[in-house]
C-alpha cells in the first residue's frame, strides 16, 4: 500500500488549474466561509436533538477526532471514487483508494492528484492509494464500489473471497448489460450474507472537488450502516441524507442518465425553457412509473436521488451523459460520441436495458423509447420528437389522478376525429380530382 507520506512530497503544491480564474476564486471564498462557519457552529440548530441525531453527532465527533475509527476502502480510481475517498480522508477516516493500474497508483501517490479524471485538484494528504485489492479490503469497515456498472459484478466477485464482515456500498449508477440487474441485485446474488447499501444523489464529482455544497442519499435497510456512511462522509460541504428505499434511490441514479442524454440532445436543438421543463417533469413521471413497477416508493423520486439528481445531470455540461446527448444532437454517431467522451456514461447502456424491460413489461416510457429509436434505430430526432408531442392525453401526476379510462377515451376520440378529418380531406381531394378529371 502506498501512502503519500512515503512519497515525494515536492508535488504537494500541485496547482489547482481552475483556481486561476475568477469563478474559482469565488468558490474558494465560499468554501472558506463555510469552513469557518462549520468550525464555529454558526447556523447550527440549538434545539434539542432526537436520540438518533445525537447518536450520529456523537459518532461523527468520535470519528472526526479519531481518524482510525472508520476504515474505508474505495474501489475505482475514476472521478467519483476519487472524490468520495478524498472526502472521507479529509474527514479523518482511514481511507484507501484502490486503482487497478500499478503505475497510476504510483503517480497518484506521488502527485496527490488524479491526473486523468480530476486534473488540477489536490487530494488530501491522508488519502492512501493501492493496487493490491486484498490488502485494500482487508480489515475495513465499509467497502465503497465506484467502478462502471459493466465492471461491477467482476469487482464484487473479486472481493467475495476477501469478505469477513465488511459492509458494501455501491456508488455506481448503472445497470448490468443484458440482465437488467441493479448493483444491489449483484451484491445480494454474489454475497447474500453481506450488509449493503447504495449511495446516490446530485453529485457531479468536479463540483464536490471544488467544495461546492452538495448532498447525497445513503439507502440501506441497515440503520448502523446508514449512520456510519453519514458520519464518514458528512461535512459542511457535503450532507448525507438517509433512506431505506434501496430500489428507489438506486433507480433514481440509473434512470436519470437516460434523460440527461435526452436533455443534452434537446439543448443541441436550442430548445426553450418551457421545453426543458416539460422534458424534466415528464422524465420524472417516467422514472417514478418505472420505479413503482420495480418495487420502489414513488415518493423517493421527489428526493435528492430522484428529482435532485435529475435536475443536476440534466442542467450541466459537467454531466458526461448530457455531453453524449449534446454530441448526438449535433449529428455525431453514438460510437463516435462515446469515443470522444473517453469516460463512463452509464445512460448509453441504461437506455437499451430500460427500453427492453419496459417493452416486455408494457410500462409506458415514451421518452426512453424515443431516444432508443433515435440512437439505435437511426430514426430522425425531430420526427421522433414531433411524434412524442402528438402522443395521447395523460394525467399530469398519475399518483394524484390515475391515467384512467377518461384519458384513454379522450385520446381515442381525438384520434378518431383526426382520422375522419383526414379521410374527409382525402375525400375532398379525391372529389376535387375527379371534378377536375371531368
Ligand atoms: N463522476 C461523477 O460525477 C459521478 C459518477 N457516479 C457513478 O460512479 C460510477 C463510476 O463513474 P466515474 O468514477 O465517474 O467513472 P470514470 O469514467 O471517471 O472512471 C471509471 C474508473 O473505473 C475504472 N474501471 C473500469 N473498469 C474497471 C474494472 N473492471 N475494474 C476496476 N476498475 C475499473 C477505470 O479504470 C476508471 O478508473 C459510475 O456508475 C457513475 O455513474 C456517481 C456519481 C457522480
Ligand atoms: O451522476 C452524476 C451526477 O450526480 C454524474 O453524471 P454523469 O455520469 O452524467 O457525469
Coordinates of C-alpha atoms and ligand atoms in Angstrom, one line a residue:
X1 CA 0.0 0.0 0.0
X2 CA 1.4 3.4 -0.9
X3 CA 0.9 6.3 1.4
X4 CA 1.6 9.8 0.1
X5 CA 3.7 10.3 3.3
X6 CA 6.1 7.8 1.8
X7 CA 6.2 9.6 -1.5
X8 CA 8.0 12.5 -2.9
X9 CA 6.2 15.5 -1.5
X10 CA 7.7 18.0 -3.8
X11 CA 4.5 18.0 -5.7
X12 CA 2.3 19.0 -2.8
X13 CA 1.8 22.4 -4.4
X14 CA 0.0 20.8 -7.3
X15 CA -1.7 23.6 -9.0
X16 CA -5.4 23.8 -9.0
X17 CA -5.5 24.9 -12.6
X18 CA -9.1 26.1 -12.3
X19 CA -8.0 28.2 -9.3
X20 CA -6.6 30.8 -11.6
X21 CA -9.9 32.2 -12.8
X22 CA -12.4 34.4 -11.0
X23 CA -15.2 31.9 -10.5
X24 CA -12.8 29.6 -8.9
X25 CA -11.7 32.4 -6.5
X26 CA -15.4 32.9 -5.6
X27 CA -15.7 29.2 -5.0
X28 CA -12.7 29.3 -2.8
X29 CA -14.1 32.2 -0.8
X30 CA -17.4 30.4 -0.4
X31 CA -15.6 27.3 0.8
X32 CA -13.6 29.2 3.3
X33 CA -16.7 31.0 4.7
X34 CA -18.5 27.6 5.0
X35 CA -15.5 26.0 6.7
X36 CA -15.2 28.8 9.3
X37 CA -19.0 28.7 9.8
X38 CA -18.9 24.9 10.4
X39 CA -16.0 25.2 12.8
X40 CA -17.6 27.9 14.9
X41 CA -21.0 26.3 14.8
X42 CA -22.7 29.3 13.2
X43 CA -26.0 28.4 11.8
X44 CA -26.3 25.2 13.8
X45 CA -29.6 24.4 15.3
X46 CA -29.6 24.8 19.0
X47 CA -32.8 22.9 19.6
X48 CA -32.7 19.5 21.4
X49 CA -31.7 16.7 19.1
X50 CA -33.6 13.5 18.6
X51 CA -31.8 10.4 20.0
X52 CA -30.9 9.3 16.5
X53 CA -29.4 12.7 15.6
X54 CA -27.5 12.7 18.9
X55 CA -26.1 9.2 18.2
X56 CA -25.0 10.3 14.7
X57 CA -23.5 13.5 16.1
X58 CA -21.6 11.6 18.7
X59 CA -20.4 9.1 16.1
X60 CA -19.2 11.9 13.9
X61 CA -17.4 13.7 16.7
X62 CA -15.7 10.4 17.6
X63 CA -14.8 9.7 14.0
X64 CA -13.6 13.2 13.3
X65 CA -11.4 13.2 16.4
X66 CA -10.2 9.7 15.9
X67 CA -9.1 9.1 12.3
X68 CA -8.5 5.4 12.8
X69 CA -12.1 4.7 13.9
X70 CA -13.7 4.1 10.5
X71 CA -11.6 2.1 8.0
X72 CA -12.9 2.6 4.4
X73 CA -11.9 1.2 1.0
X74 CA -12.9 2.9 -2.2
X75 CA -12.7 0.7 -5.3
X76 CA -12.4 2.5 -8.6
X77 CA -10.0 5.3 -9.4
X78 CA -12.3 7.3 -11.7
X79 CA -13.7 10.7 -10.9
X80 CA -16.3 9.6 -8.4
X81 CA -14.4 7.0 -6.4
X82 CA -11.5 9.5 -6.0
X83 CA -13.8 12.4 -5.0
X84 CA -15.6 10.3 -2.3
X85 CA -12.3 8.8 -1.0
X86 CA -11.0 12.3 -0.7
X87 CA -14.0 13.4 1.3
X88 CA -13.6 10.5 3.7
X89 CA -9.8 11.2 4.1
X90 CA -10.5 14.8 4.7
X91 CA -13.0 13.9 7.5
X92 CA -10.2 11.9 9.2
X93 CA -11.3 8.4 8.2
X94 CA -8.7 5.8 7.3
X95 CA -9.4 5.8 3.6
X96 CA -7.7 3.8 0.9
X97 CA -8.4 4.2 -2.8
X98 CA -7.9 1.1 -4.9
X99 CA -6.9 1.6 -8.5
X100 CA -6.2 -1.4 -10.7
X101 CA -3.2 0.0 -12.5
X102 CA 0.0 0.0 -10.5
X103 CA 1.6 2.8 -12.4
X104 CA -1.5 5.0 -11.9
X105 CA -1.3 4.3 -8.1
X106 CA 2.3 5.3 -8.0
X107 CA 1.6 8.5 -9.9
X108 CA -1.4 9.4 -7.7
X109 CA 0.6 8.8 -4.5
X110 CA 3.4 10.9 -5.8
X111 CA 1.4 13.8 -7.1
X112 CA -1.6 13.5 -4.9
X113 CA -3.8 14.2 -7.8
X114 CA -5.9 12.1 -10.2
X115 CA -4.3 13.5 -13.4
X116 CA -6.6 11.7 -15.8
X117 CA -10.1 12.1 -14.2
X118 CA -9.7 15.1 -11.9
X119 CA -6.8 17.1 -13.2
X120 CA -5.6 20.0 -11.1
X121 CA -7.4 19.0 -7.9
X122 CA -5.1 18.3 -5.0
X123 CA -6.1 15.3 -2.9
X124 CA -6.0 15.1 0.9
X125 CA -2.5 14.2 2.3
X126 CA -4.0 11.4 4.4
X127 CA -5.6 9.5 1.5
X128 CA -3.8 6.2 0.8
X129 CA -3.6 4.5 -2.6
X130 CA -3.2 0.9 -3.5
X131 CA -3.4 -1.5 -6.5
X132 CA -3.5 -4.5 -4.1
X133 CA -7.2 -5.4 -3.8
X134 CA -6.7 -8.0 -1.0
X135 CA -4.7 -5.5 1.2
X136 CA -7.2 -2.8 0.4
X137 CA -10.4 -4.6 1.5
X138 CA -8.8 -6.5 4.4
X139 CA -9.9 -5.3 7.9
X140 CA -12.1 -2.5 6.5
X141 CA -15.5 -1.5 7.9
X142 CA -17.0 -0.4 4.6
X143 CA -16.1 -1.0 1.0
X144 CA -17.4 1.6 -1.4
X145 CA -17.5 0.5 -5.0
X146 CA -17.3 3.1 -7.7
X147 CA -16.5 1.2 -10.9
X148 CA -18.7 1.4 -14.0
X149 CA -21.8 -0.8 -14.0
X150 CA -20.3 -3.1 -16.6
X151 CA -17.4 -3.9 -14.3
X152 CA -19.4 -4.2 -11.1
X153 CA -20.1 -8.0 -11.0
X154 CA -16.4 -8.7 -11.8
X155 CA -15.4 -6.4 -8.9
X156 CA -17.8 -8.0 -6.4
X157 CA -16.7 -11.5 -7.4
X158 CA -13.0 -10.5 -7.0
X159 CA -13.6 -9.3 -3.4
X160 CA -16.0 -12.1 -2.4
X161 CA -13.3 -14.4 -1.0
X162 CA -11.8 -11.4 0.9
X163 CA -15.0 -10.5 2.8
X164 CA -15.1 -11.1 6.5
X165 CA -17.7 -8.8 7.9
X166 CA -17.2 -5.7 5.8
X167 CA -20.3 -3.8 4.6
X168 CA -20.5 -2.8 0.9
X169 CA -21.9 0.4 -0.5
X170 CA -22.4 0.9 -4.2
X171 CA -21.7 4.3 -5.7
X172 CA -22.4 3.1 -9.2
X173 CA -25.3 4.5 -11.2
X174 CA -25.6 1.8 -13.9
X175 CA -27.4 -1.4 -14.8
X176 CA -25.8 -4.6 -15.8
X177 CA -25.8 -5.3 -19.5
X178 CA -28.5 -7.8 -20.7
X179 CA -29.5 -8.9 -17.2
X180 CA -31.2 -5.7 -16.0
X181 CA -29.6 -6.3 -12.6
X182 CA -29.0 -3.3 -10.4
X183 CA -25.8 -3.2 -8.4
X184 CA -27.6 -4.1 -5.2
X185 CA -29.0 -7.2 -7.0
X186 CA -25.5 -8.2 -7.9
X187 CA -24.3 -7.7 -4.3
X188 CA -27.2 -9.8 -3.0
X189 CA -26.6 -12.5 -5.6
X190 CA -22.8 -12.8 -5.1
X191 CA -22.6 -12.0 -1.4
X192 CA -26.0 -12.9 0.1
X193 CA -24.9 -12.5 3.7
X194 CA -23.3 -9.1 3.4
X195 CA -24.7 -5.9 4.8
X196 CA -25.1 -3.4 1.9
X197 CA -26.3 0.0 0.8
X198 CA -26.4 2.3 -2.2
X199 CA -25.5 5.9 -2.3
X200 CA -26.8 8.3 -5.0
X201 CA -27.7 11.9 -5.4
X202 CA -26.8 15.1 -7.4
X203 CA -23.1 14.6 -7.1
X204 CA -21.1 15.9 -10.0
X205 CA -17.6 14.9 -9.0
X206 CA -15.9 18.2 -10.1
X207 CA -18.3 20.3 -8.0
X208 CA -17.5 18.2 -5.0
X209 CA -13.8 18.7 -5.5
X210 CA -14.5 22.4 -5.7
X211 CA -16.2 22.3 -2.3
X212 CA -19.5 23.4 -3.7
X213 CA -22.1 22.5 -1.1
X214 CA -23.7 19.2 -2.2
X215 CA -25.9 16.5 -0.7
X216 CA -26.5 12.8 -1.3
X217 CA -28.6 9.9 -0.1
X218 CA -27.4 6.7 1.6
X219 CA -30.0 4.0 1.3
X220 CA -29.8 0.8 3.2
X221 CA -32.0 -1.4 5.3
X222 CA -29.2 -1.4 7.9
X223 CA -29.5 1.6 10.2
X224 CA -25.9 1.2 11.6
X225 CA -24.6 1.2 8.0
X226 CA -26.6 4.4 7.2
X227 CA -25.3 6.1 10.3
X228 CA -21.7 5.0 9.6
X229 CA -21.8 6.4 6.0
X230 CA -23.5 9.6 7.1
X231 CA -20.8 10.0 9.8
X232 CA -17.9 9.2 7.5
X233 CA -18.8 11.5 4.6
X234 CA -20.8 14.3 6.1
X235 CA -19.1 17.7 6.2
X236 CA -20.0 21.4 5.9
X237 CA -19.8 20.9 2.1
X238 CA -21.5 17.5 1.8
X239 CA -24.7 16.5 3.6
X240 CA -25.6 12.8 3.6
X241 CA -29.4 12.1 3.9
X242 CA -30.8 8.7 4.7
X243 CA -33.4 6.4 3.1
X244 CA -34.4 2.8 3.4
X245 CA -35.8 2.6 -0.1
X246 CA -32.7 1.0 -1.8
X247 CA -34.6 0.3 -5.0
X248 CA -35.9 3.8 -5.4
X249 CA -32.6 5.5 -4.6
X250 CA -30.7 3.2 -6.9
X251 CA -33.2 3.5 -9.8
X252 CA -33.2 7.3 -9.5
X253 CA -29.4 7.4 -10.1
X254 CA -29.5 5.0 -13.0
X255 CA -32.6 6.3 -14.8
X256 CA -31.8 10.0 -14.7
X257 CA -28.9 9.3 -17.1
X258 CA -31.3 8.4 -19.8
X259 CA -33.0 11.8 -19.5
X260 CA -29.7 13.7 -19.2
X261 CA -28.9 12.3 -22.7
X262 CA -32.3 13.5 -23.9
X263 CA -31.7 16.9 -22.4
X264 CA -28.2 17.2 -23.9
X265 CA -29.8 16.4 -27.3
X266 CA -32.6 18.9 -26.8
X267 CA -30.0 21.6 -25.9
X268 CA -28.3 21.0 -29.2
X269 CA -31.6 21.9 -30.9
X270 CA -31.6 25.1 -28.7
X271 CA -35.0 24.4 -27.2
X272 CA -36.5 26.9 -24.8
X273 CA -37.1 26.7 -21.0
X274 CA -40.7 25.5 -21.4
X275 CA -39.4 22.6 -23.4
X276 CA -36.7 21.8 -20.9
X277 CA -39.2 21.9 -18.0
X278 CA -41.5 19.6 -19.9
X279 CA -38.8 17.1 -20.6
X280 CA -37.6 17.2 -17.0
X281 CA -41.0 16.7 -15.4
X282 CA -42.2 14.1 -17.9
X283 CA -38.9 12.3 -17.3
X284 CA -39.7 12.3 -13.6
X285 CA -43.1 10.8 -14.4
X286 CA -41.4 8.0 -16.4
X287 CA -38.9 7.4 -13.6
X288 CA -41.5 7.1 -10.9
X289 CA -43.8 5.0 -13.0
X290 CA -41.0 2.6 -13.8
X291 CA -39.8 2.7 -10.2
X292 CA -43.2 1.6 -8.9
X293 CA -43.2 -1.4 -11.2
X294 CA -39.8 -2.3 -9.9
X295 CA -40.9 -2.1 -6.2
X296 CA -39.7 1.4 -5.4
X297 CA -41.6 4.0 -3.4
X298 CA -42.7 6.8 -5.9
X299 CA -42.1 9.4 -3.2
X300 CA -38.4 8.6 -3.3
X301 CA -38.3 10.2 -6.7
X302 CA -39.1 13.5 -5.1
X303 CA -35.9 13.4 -3.1
X304 CA -32.3 14.1 -3.8
X305 CA -31.7 10.8 -5.6
X306 CA -34.7 11.4 -7.9
X307 CA -35.6 14.9 -8.9
X308 CA -32.3 16.3 -7.3
X309 CA -30.0 14.2 -9.5
X310 CA -32.3 14.5 -12.5
X311 CA -32.0 18.3 -12.3
X312 CA -28.3 18.4 -11.7
X313 CA -27.5 16.0 -14.5
X314 CA -30.0 17.5 -17.0
X315 CA -28.6 21.0 -16.4
X316 CA -24.9 20.6 -16.6
X317 CA -22.3 20.1 -19.2
X318 CA -20.2 18.5 -16.4
X319 CA -22.5 15.5 -16.8
X320 CA -21.0 13.0 -19.2
X321 CA -24.5 11.7 -20.2
X322 CA -25.6 15.2 -21.0
X323 CA -22.5 15.7 -23.2
X324 CA -23.2 12.4 -25.0
X325 CA -26.7 13.7 -25.8
X326 CA -25.3 17.0 -26.9
X327 CA -22.9 15.4 -29.3
X328 CA -25.7 13.2 -30.7
X329 CA -27.9 16.2 -31.2
X330 CA -25.0 17.8 -33.2
X331 CA -25.1 14.8 -35.6
X332 CA -22.4 12.6 -34.1
X333 CA -22.9 8.8 -34.1
X334 CA -23.2 7.1 -30.7
X335 CA -19.9 5.3 -31.2
X336 CA -18.1 8.5 -32.1
X337 CA -19.6 10.3 -29.1
X338 CA -18.7 7.6 -26.6
X339 CA -15.1 7.5 -28.0
X340 CA -14.8 11.3 -27.8
X341 CA -16.0 11.3 -24.2
X342 CA -13.5 8.7 -23.0
X343 CA -15.2 8.4 -19.7
X344 CA -18.2 6.5 -18.2
X345 CA -21.6 7.5 -19.4
X346 CA -23.9 4.9 -17.9
X347 CA -27.0 6.1 -19.8
X348 CA -25.8 4.6 -23.1
X349 CA -26.4 1.1 -21.8
X350 CA -29.3 2.0 -19.5
X351 CA -31.4 3.3 -22.4
X352 CA -31.1 -0.2 -24.0
X353 CA -31.8 -2.1 -20.8
X354 CA -34.8 0.1 -19.8
X355 CA -36.2 0.1 -23.4
X356 CA -36.2 -3.6 -23.5
X357 CA -37.5 -4.1 -20.0
X358 CA -40.3 -1.6 -20.4
X359 CA -41.3 -3.0 -23.8
X360 CA -41.5 -6.5 -22.3
X361 CA -43.4 -5.4 -19.2
X362 CA -45.7 -3.0 -21.0
X363 CA -44.5 0.1 -19.0
X364 CA -45.3 3.4 -20.7
X365 CA -41.9 5.0 -21.2
X366 CA -42.2 7.3 -24.3
X367 CA -39.1 9.4 -23.8
X368 CA -36.9 6.3 -23.4
X369 CA -38.4 4.5 -26.4
X370 CA -38.0 7.7 -28.5
X371 CA -34.3 8.0 -27.5
X372 CA -33.8 4.4 -28.3
X373 CA -35.3 4.9 -31.7
X374 CA -33.1 7.8 -32.4
X375 CA -29.9 6.3 -31.1
X376 CA -30.2 2.6 -32.0
X377 CA -32.7 2.6 -34.9
X378 CA -31.4 5.6 -36.7
X379 CA -34.8 7.5 -36.7
X380 CA -34.7 11.2 -37.3
X381 CA -34.7 13.1 -34.0
X382 CA -37.1 15.8 -35.0
X383 CA -39.7 13.4 -36.4
X384 CA -39.5 11.3 -33.2
X385 CA -39.9 14.5 -31.0
X386 CA -43.0 15.5 -33.0
X387 CA -44.5 12.1 -32.6
X388 CA -43.9 12.4 -28.8
X389 CA -45.8 15.7 -28.8
X390 CA -48.7 14.2 -30.6
X391 CA -49.0 11.3 -28.2
X392 CA -52.3 10.8 -26.4
X393 CA -53.7 12.5 -23.4
X394 CA -52.3 11.7 -20.0
X395 CA -52.9 12.9 -16.4
X396 CA -50.2 15.1 -15.0
X397 CA -49.2 13.3 -11.8
X398 CA -50.6 9.8 -12.1
X399 CA -50.2 9.2 -8.4
X400 CA -52.7 12.1 -7.8
X401 CA -55.1 11.3 -10.7
X402 CA -54.5 7.9 -12.3
X403 CA -54.2 7.6 -16.0
X404 CA -57.6 6.1 -16.4
X405 CA -60.3 5.3 -19.0
X406 CA -61.3 9.0 -19.3
X407 CA -57.8 9.9 -20.7
X408 CA -57.8 6.9 -22.9
X409 CA -61.3 7.6 -24.1
X410 CA -60.4 11.2 -25.0
X411 CA -57.3 10.1 -26.8
X412 CA -59.3 7.5 -28.8
X413 CA -62.0 10.1 -29.5
X414 CA -59.4 12.7 -30.8
X415 CA -57.7 10.0 -32.9
X416 CA -61.0 9.0 -34.5
X417 CA -61.9 12.7 -35.1
X418 CA -58.5 13.4 -36.7
X419 CA -58.6 10.2 -38.8
X420 CA -62.1 11.1 -40.1
X421 CA -60.9 14.7 -40.7
X422 CA -58.0 13.2 -42.7
X423 CA -60.4 10.9 -44.5
X424 CA -62.7 13.9 -45.3
X425 CA -59.7 15.8 -46.6
X426 CA -58.7 12.8 -48.7
X427 CA -62.4 12.5 -49.9
X428 CA -62.4 16.2 -50.7
X429 CA -59.2 15.9 -52.6
X430 CA -60.5 12.8 -54.4
X431 CA -63.7 14.5 -55.4
X432 CA -61.7 17.7 -56.4
X433 CA -59.5 15.5 -58.5
X434 CA -62.5 13.6 -60.0
X435 CA -64.2 17.0 -60.7
X436 CA -61.0 18.1 -62.4
X437 CA -61.0 14.8 -64.3
X438 CA -64.5 15.6 -65.6
Ligands
LIG1 N1 -18.4 11.2 -12.0 C1 -19.4 11.6 -11.3 O1 -19.7 12.8 -11.2 C2 -20.3 10.6 -10.7 C3 -20.2 9.2 -11.1 N2 -21.1 8.3 -10.5 C4 -21.0 6.9 -10.9 O2 -19.8 6.3 -10.4 C5 -19.5 5.2 -11.3 C6 -18.1 5.4 -11.8 O3 -18.0 6.5 -12.5 P1 -16.8 7.5 -12.6 O4 -15.9 7.4 -11.4 O5 -17.3 8.8 -12.9 O6 -16.1 6.9 -13.9 P2 -14.8 7.3 -14.7 O7 -15.1 7.1 -16.1 O8 -14.3 8.6 -14.2 O9 -13.8 6.2 -14.2 C7 -14.1 4.8 -14.2 C8 -13.0 4.1 -13.4 O10 -13.3 2.8 -13.3 C9 -12.1 2.0 -13.6 N3 -12.5 0.7 -14.1 C10 -13.2 0.4 -15.2 N4 -13.3 -0.9 -15.3 C11 -12.8 -1.4 -14.2 C12 -12.6 -2.8 -13.7 N5 -13.1 -3.8 -14.5 N6 -12.0 -3.0 -12.6 C13 -11.6 -1.9 -11.9 N7 -11.7 -0.6 -12.3 C14 -12.3 -0.4 -13.4 C15 -11.4 2.9 -14.6 O11 -10.1 2.5 -14.7 C16 -11.6 4.2 -14.1 O12 -10.6 4.5 -13.1 C17 -20.5 5.3 -12.5 O13 -21.5 4.4 -12.3 C18 -21.1 6.7 -12.4 O14 -22.4 6.8 -12.9 C19 -21.9 8.7 -9.5 C20 -22.0 10.0 -9.1 C21 -21.2 11.0 -9.7
LIG2 O1 -24.3 11.1 -11.6 C1 -23.8 12.2 -11.8 C2 -24.1 13.4 -11.0 O2 -24.9 13.1 -10.0 C3 -22.8 12.3 -12.8 O3 -23.4 12.3 -14.0 P1 -22.7 11.8 -15.3 O4 -22.3 10.4 -15.1 O5 -23.6 12.1 -16.4 O6 -21.4 12.6 -15.4

